[in-house]
JSON list of C-alpha atoms and ligand atoms in Angstrom, two decimals:
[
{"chain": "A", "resi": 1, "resn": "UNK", "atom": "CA", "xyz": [-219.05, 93.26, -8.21]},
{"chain": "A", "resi": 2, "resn": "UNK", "atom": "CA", "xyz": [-220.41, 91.84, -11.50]},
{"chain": "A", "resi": 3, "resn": "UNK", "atom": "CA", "xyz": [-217.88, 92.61, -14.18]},
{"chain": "A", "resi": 4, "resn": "UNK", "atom": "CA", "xyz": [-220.05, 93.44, -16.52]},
{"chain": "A", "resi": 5, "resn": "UNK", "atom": "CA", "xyz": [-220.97, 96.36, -14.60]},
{"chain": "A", "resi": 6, "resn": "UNK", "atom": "CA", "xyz": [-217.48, 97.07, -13.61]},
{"chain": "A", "resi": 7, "resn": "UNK", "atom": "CA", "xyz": [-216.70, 97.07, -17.53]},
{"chain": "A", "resi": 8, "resn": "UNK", "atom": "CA", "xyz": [-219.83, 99.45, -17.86]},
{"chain": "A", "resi": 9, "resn": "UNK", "atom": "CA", "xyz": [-218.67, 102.11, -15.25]},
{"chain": "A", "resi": 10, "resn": "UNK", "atom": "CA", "xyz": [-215.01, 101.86, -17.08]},
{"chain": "A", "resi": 11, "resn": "UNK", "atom": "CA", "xyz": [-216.32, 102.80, -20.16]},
{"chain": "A", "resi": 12, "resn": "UNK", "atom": "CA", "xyz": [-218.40, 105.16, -18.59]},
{"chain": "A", "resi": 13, "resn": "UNK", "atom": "CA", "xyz": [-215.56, 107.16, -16.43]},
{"chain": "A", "resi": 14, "resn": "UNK", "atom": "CA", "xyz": [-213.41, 107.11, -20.02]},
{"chain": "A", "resi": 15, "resn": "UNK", "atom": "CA", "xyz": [-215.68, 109.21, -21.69]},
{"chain": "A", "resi": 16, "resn": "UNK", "atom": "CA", "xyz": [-216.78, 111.54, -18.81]},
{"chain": "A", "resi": 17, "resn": "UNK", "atom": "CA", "xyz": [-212.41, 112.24, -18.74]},
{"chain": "A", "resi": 18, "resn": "UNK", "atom": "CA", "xyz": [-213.27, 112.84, -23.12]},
{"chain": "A", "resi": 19, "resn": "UNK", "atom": "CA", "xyz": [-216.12, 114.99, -22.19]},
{"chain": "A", "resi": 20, "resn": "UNK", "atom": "CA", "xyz": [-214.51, 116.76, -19.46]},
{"chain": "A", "resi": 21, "resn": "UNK", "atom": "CA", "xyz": [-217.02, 116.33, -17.44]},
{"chain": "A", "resi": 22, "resn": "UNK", "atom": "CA", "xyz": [-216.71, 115.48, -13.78]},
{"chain": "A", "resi": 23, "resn": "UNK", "atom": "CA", "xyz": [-218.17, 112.13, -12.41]},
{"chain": "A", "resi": 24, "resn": "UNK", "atom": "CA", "xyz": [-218.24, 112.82, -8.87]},
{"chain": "A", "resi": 25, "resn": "UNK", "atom": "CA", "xyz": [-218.41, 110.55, -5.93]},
{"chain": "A", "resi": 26, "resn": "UNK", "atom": "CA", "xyz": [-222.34, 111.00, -5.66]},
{"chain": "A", "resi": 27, "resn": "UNK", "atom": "CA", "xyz": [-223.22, 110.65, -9.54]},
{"chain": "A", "resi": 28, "resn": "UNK", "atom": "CA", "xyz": [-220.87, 107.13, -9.23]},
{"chain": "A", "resi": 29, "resn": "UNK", "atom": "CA", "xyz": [-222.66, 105.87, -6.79]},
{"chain": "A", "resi": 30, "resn": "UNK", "atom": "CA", "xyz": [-226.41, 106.58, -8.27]},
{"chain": "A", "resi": 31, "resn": "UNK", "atom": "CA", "xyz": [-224.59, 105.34, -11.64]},
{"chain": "A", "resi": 32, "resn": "UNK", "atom": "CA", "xyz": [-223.51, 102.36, -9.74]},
{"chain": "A", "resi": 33, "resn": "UNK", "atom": "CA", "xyz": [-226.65, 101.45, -8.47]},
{"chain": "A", "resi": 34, "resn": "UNK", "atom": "CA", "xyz": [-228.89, 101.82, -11.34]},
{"chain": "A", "resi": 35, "resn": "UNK", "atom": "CA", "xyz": [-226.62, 99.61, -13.50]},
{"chain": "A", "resi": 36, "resn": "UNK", "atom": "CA", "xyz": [-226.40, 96.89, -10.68]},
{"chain": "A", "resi": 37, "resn": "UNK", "atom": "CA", "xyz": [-229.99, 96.98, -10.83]},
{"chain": "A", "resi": 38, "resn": "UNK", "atom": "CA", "xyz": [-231.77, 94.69, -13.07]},
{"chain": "A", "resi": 39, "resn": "UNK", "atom": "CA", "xyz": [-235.14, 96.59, -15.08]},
{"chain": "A", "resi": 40, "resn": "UNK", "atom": "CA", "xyz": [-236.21, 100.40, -14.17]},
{"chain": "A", "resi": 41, "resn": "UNK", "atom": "CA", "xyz": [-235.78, 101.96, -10.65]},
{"chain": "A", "resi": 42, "resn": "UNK", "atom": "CA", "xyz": [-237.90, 104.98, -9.47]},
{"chain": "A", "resi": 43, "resn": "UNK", "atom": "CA", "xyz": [-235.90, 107.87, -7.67]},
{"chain": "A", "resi": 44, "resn": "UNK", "atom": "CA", "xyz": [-237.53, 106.70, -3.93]},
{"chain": "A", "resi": 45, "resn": "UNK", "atom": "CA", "xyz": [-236.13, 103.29, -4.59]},
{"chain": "A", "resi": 46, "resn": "UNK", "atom": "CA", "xyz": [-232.79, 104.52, -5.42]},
{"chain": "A", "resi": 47, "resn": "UNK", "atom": "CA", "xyz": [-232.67, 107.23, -2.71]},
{"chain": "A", "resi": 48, "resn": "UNK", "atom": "CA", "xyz": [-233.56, 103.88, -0.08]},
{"chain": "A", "resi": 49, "resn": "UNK", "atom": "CA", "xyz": [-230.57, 102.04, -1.99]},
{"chain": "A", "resi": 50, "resn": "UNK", "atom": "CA", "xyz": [-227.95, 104.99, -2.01]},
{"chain": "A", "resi": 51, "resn": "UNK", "atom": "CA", "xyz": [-228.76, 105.15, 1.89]},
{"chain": "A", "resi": 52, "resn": "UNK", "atom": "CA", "xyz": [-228.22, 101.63, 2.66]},
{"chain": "A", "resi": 53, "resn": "UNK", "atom": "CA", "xyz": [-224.53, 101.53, 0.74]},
{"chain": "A", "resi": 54, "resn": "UNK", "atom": "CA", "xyz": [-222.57, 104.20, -0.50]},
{"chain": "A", "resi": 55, "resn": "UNK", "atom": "CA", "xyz": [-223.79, 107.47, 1.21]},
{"chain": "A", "resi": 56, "resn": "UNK", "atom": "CA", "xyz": [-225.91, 107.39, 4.20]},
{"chain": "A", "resi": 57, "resn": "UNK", "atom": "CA", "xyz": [-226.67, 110.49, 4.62]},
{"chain": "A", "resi": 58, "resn": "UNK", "atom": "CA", "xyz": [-227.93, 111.29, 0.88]},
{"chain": "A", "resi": 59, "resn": "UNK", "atom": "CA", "xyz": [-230.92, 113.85, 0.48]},
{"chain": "A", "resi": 60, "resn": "UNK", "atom": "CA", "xyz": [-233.61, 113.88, -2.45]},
{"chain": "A", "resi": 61, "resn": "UNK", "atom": "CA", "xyz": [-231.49, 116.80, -3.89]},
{"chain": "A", "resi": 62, "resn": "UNK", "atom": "CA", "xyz": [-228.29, 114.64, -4.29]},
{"chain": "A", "resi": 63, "resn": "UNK", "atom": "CA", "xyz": [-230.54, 112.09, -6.13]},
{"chain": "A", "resi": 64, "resn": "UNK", "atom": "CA", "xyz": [-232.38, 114.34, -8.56]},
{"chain": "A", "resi": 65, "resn": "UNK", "atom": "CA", "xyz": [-228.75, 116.16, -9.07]},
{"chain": "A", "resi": 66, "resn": "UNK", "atom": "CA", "xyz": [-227.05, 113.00, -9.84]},
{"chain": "A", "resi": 67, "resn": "UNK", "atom": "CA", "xyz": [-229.95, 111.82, -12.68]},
{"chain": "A", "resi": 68, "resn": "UNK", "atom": "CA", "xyz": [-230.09, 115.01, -14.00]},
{"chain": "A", "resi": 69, "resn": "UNK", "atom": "CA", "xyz": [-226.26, 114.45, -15.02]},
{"chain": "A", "resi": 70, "resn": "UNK", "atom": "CA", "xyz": [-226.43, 110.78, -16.15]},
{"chain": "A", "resi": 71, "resn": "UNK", "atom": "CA", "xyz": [-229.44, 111.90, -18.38]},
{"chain": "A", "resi": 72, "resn": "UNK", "atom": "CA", "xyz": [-227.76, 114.74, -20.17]},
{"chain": "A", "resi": 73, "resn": "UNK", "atom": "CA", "xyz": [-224.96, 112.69, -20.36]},
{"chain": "A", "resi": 74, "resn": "UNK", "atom": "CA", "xyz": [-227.18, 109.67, -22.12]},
{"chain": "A", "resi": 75, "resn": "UNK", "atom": "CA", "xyz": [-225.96, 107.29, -19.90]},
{"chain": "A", "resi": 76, "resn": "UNK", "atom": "CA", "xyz": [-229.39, 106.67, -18.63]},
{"chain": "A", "resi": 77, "resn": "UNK", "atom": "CA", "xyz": [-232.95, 106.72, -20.00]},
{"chain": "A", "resi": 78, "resn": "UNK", "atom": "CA", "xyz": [-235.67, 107.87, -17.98]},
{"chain": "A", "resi": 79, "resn": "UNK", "atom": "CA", "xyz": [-239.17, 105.72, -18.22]},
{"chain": "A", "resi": 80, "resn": "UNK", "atom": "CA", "xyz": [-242.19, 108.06, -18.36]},
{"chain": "A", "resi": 81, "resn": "UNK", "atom": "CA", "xyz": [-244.84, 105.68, -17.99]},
{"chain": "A", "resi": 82, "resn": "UNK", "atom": "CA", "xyz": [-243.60, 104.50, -14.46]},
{"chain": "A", "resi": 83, "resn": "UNK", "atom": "CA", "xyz": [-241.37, 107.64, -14.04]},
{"chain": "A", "resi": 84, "resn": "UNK", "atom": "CA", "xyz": [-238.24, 105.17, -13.16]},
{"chain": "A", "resi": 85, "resn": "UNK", "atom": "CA", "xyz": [-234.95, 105.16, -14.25]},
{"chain": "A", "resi": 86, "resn": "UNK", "atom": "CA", "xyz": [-232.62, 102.59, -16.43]},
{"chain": "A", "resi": 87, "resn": "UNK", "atom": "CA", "xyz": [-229.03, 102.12, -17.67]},
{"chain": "A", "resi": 88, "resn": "UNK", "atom": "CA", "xyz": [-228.87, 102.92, -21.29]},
{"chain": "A", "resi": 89, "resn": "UNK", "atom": "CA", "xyz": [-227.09, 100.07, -22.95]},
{"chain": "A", "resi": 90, "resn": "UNK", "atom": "CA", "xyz": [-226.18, 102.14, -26.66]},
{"chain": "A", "resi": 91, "resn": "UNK", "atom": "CA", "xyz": [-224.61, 105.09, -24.10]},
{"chain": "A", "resi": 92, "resn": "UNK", "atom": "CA", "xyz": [-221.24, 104.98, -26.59]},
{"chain": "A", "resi": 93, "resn": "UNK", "atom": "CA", "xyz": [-223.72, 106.21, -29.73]},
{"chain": "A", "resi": 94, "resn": "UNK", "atom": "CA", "xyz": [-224.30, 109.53, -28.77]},
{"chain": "A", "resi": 95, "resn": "UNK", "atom": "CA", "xyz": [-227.55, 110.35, -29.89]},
{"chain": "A", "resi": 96, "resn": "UNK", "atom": "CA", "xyz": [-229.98, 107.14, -31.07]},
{"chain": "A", "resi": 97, "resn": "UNK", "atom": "CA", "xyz": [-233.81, 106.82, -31.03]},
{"chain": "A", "resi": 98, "resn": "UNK", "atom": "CA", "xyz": [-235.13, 103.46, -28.84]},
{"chain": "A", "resi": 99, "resn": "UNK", "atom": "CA", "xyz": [-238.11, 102.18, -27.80]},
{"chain": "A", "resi": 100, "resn": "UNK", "atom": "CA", "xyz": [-238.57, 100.21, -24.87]},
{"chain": "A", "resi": 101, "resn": "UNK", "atom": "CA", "xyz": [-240.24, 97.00, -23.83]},
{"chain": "A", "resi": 102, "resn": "UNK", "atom": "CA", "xyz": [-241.21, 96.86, -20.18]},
{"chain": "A", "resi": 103, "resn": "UNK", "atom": "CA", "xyz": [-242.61, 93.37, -18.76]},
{"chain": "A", "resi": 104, "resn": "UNK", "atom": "CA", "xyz": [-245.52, 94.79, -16.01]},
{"chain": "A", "resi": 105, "resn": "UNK", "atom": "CA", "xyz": [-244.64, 91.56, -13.87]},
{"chain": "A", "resi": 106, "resn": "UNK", "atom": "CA", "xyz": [-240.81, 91.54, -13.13]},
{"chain": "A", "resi": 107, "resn": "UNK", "atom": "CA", "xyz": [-240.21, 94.96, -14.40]},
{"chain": "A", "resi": 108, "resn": "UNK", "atom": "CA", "xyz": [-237.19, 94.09, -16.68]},
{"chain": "A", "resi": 109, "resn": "UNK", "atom": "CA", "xyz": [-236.57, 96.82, -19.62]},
{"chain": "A", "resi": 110, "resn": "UNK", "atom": "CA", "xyz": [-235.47, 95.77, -22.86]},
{"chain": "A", "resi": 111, "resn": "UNK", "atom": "CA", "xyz": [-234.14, 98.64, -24.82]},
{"chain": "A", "resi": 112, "resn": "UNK", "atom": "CA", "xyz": [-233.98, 98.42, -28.58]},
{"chain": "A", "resi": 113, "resn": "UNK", "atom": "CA", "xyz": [-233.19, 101.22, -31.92]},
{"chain": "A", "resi": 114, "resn": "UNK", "atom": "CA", "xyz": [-236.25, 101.59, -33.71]},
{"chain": "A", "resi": 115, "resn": "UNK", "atom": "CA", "xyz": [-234.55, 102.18, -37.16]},
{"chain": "A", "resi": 116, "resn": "UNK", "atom": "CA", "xyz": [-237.95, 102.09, -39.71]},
{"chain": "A", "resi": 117, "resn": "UNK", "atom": "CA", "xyz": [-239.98, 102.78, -37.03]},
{"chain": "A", "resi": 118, "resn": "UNK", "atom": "CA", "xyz": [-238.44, 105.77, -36.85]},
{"chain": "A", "resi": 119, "resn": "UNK", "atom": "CA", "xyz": [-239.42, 106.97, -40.36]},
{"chain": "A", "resi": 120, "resn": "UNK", "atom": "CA", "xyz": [-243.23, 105.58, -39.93]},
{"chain": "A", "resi": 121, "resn": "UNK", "atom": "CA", "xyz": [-243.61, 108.09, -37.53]},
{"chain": "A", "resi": 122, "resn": "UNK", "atom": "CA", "xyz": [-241.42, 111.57, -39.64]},
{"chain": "A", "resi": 123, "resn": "UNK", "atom": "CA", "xyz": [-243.89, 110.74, -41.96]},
{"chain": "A", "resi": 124, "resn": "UNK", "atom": "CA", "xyz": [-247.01, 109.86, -40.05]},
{"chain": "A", "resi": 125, "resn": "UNK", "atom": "CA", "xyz": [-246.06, 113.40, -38.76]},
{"chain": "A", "resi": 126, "resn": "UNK", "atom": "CA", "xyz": [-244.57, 115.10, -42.29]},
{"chain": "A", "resi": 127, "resn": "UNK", "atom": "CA", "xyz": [-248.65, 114.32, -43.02]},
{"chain": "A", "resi": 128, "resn": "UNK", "atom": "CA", "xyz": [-250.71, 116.06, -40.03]},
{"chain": "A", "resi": 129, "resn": "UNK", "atom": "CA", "xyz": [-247.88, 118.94, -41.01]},
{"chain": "A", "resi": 130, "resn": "UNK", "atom": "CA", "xyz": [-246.63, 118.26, -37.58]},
{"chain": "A", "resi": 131, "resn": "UNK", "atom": "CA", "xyz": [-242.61, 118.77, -36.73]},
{"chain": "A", "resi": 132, "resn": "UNK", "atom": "CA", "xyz": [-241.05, 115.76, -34.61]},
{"chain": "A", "resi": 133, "resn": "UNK", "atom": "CA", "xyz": [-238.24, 116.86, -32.23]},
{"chain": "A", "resi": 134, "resn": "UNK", "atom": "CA", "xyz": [-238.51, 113.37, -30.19]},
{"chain": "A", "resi": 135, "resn": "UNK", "atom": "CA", "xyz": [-240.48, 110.62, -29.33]},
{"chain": "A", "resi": 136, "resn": "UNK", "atom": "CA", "xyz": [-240.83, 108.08, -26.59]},
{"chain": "A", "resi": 137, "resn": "UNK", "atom": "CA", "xyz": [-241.94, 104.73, -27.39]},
{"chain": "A", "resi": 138, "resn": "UNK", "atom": "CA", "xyz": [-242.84, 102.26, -24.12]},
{"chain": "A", "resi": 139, "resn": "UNK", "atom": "CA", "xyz": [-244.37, 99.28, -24.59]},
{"chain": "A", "resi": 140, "resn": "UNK", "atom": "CA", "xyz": [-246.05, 96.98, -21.88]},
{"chain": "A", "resi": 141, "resn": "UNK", "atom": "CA", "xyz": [-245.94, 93.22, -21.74]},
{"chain": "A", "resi": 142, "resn": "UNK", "atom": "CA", "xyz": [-244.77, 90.55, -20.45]},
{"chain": "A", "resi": 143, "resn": "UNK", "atom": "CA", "xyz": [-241.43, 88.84, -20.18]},
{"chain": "A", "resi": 144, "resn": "UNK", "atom": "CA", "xyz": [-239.94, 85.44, -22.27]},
{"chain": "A", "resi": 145, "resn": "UNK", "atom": "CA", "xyz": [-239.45, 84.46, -18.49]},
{"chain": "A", "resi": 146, "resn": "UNK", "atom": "CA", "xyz": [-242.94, 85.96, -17.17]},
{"chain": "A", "resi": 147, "resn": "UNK", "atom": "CA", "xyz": [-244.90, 84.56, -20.05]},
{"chain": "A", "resi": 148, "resn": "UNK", "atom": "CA", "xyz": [-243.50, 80.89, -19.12]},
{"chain": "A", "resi": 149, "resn": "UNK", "atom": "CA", "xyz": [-244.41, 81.38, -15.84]},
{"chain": "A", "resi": 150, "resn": "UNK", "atom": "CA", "xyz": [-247.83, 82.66, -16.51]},
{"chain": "A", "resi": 151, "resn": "UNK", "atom": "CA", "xyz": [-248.39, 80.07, -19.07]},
{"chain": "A", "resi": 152, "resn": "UNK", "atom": "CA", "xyz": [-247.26, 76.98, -16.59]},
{"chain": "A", "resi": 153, "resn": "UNK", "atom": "CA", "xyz": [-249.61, 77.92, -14.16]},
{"chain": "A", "resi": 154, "resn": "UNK", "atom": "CA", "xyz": [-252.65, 78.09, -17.05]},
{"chain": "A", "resi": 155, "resn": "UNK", "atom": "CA", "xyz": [-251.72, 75.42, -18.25]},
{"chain": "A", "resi": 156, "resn": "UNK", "atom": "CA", "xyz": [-251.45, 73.11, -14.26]},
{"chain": "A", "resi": 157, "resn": "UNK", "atom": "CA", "xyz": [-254.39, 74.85, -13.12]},
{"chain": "B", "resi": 201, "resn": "ZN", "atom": "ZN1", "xyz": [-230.28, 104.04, -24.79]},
{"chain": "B", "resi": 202, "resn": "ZN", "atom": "ZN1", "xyz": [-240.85, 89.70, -16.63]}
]
């Protein structure tokens, strides 16, 4: 296994033992899978993935169950716009505001703070006399990689 991932689900079993909180067989193995994976996955995909390795016989249920924990916990972020799932990469800060960056080719997720940002929008609310509890900000793109790869073929054709 990649040991960046290993180091990830290290960290990640130390503070479920702080939290005293129990990561069980099933939420390791959906935790496992959606940090192997590189971008967003949606439930189905997972569910398809989970059935192939670690648990054969997994049902919806133990998939919904399983994200349900990792997202309290922060250790994943859920994407609304294509209702798919990532690895949060800040999961040690326990509460921090992001925005995300989604390429529409290869499907790759770039997480990043939004400090500033952050206040453009307390105050773009502070004005309508609006109260923010939250915000989600997605954005849609494409790539460094994607771009190139677009651009070559522009640019040959
Ligand atoms: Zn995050
Ligand atoms: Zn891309």
């Amino acid at each position: 296994m990649n040991t960046n991932v290993q180091k990830i689900l290290t960290q990640i079993k130390k503070l479920c033992e702080q939290r005293c909180v129990r990561l069980t067989p099933q939420r390791l193995a959906v935790l496992r899978l959606i940090s192997q994976y590189n971008g967003a996955i949606s439930a189905y995909n997972l569910l398809h993935l989970l059935r192939q390795s670690a648990l054969p016989h997994a049902k919806p249920s133990t998939i919904y169950r399983a994200l349900n924990f990792l997202l309290e916990q922060g250790f994943i972020h859920r994407i609304e716009s294509t209702n798919s799932f990532m690895l949060c990469h800040y999961f040690f800060e326990l509460s921090h505001n992001f925005a995300f960056f989604i390429c529409n080719s290869c499907k790759q997720v770039t997480e990043q703070t939004t400090k500033g940002i952050e206040e453009i929008l307390q105050n773009m609310a502070k004005i309508t006399g609006f109260t923010m509890f939250n915000n989600i900000i997605e954005a849609h793109g494409l790539c460094t990689k994607c771009i190139n790869i677009q651009l070559h073929s522009y640019l040959r054709s």
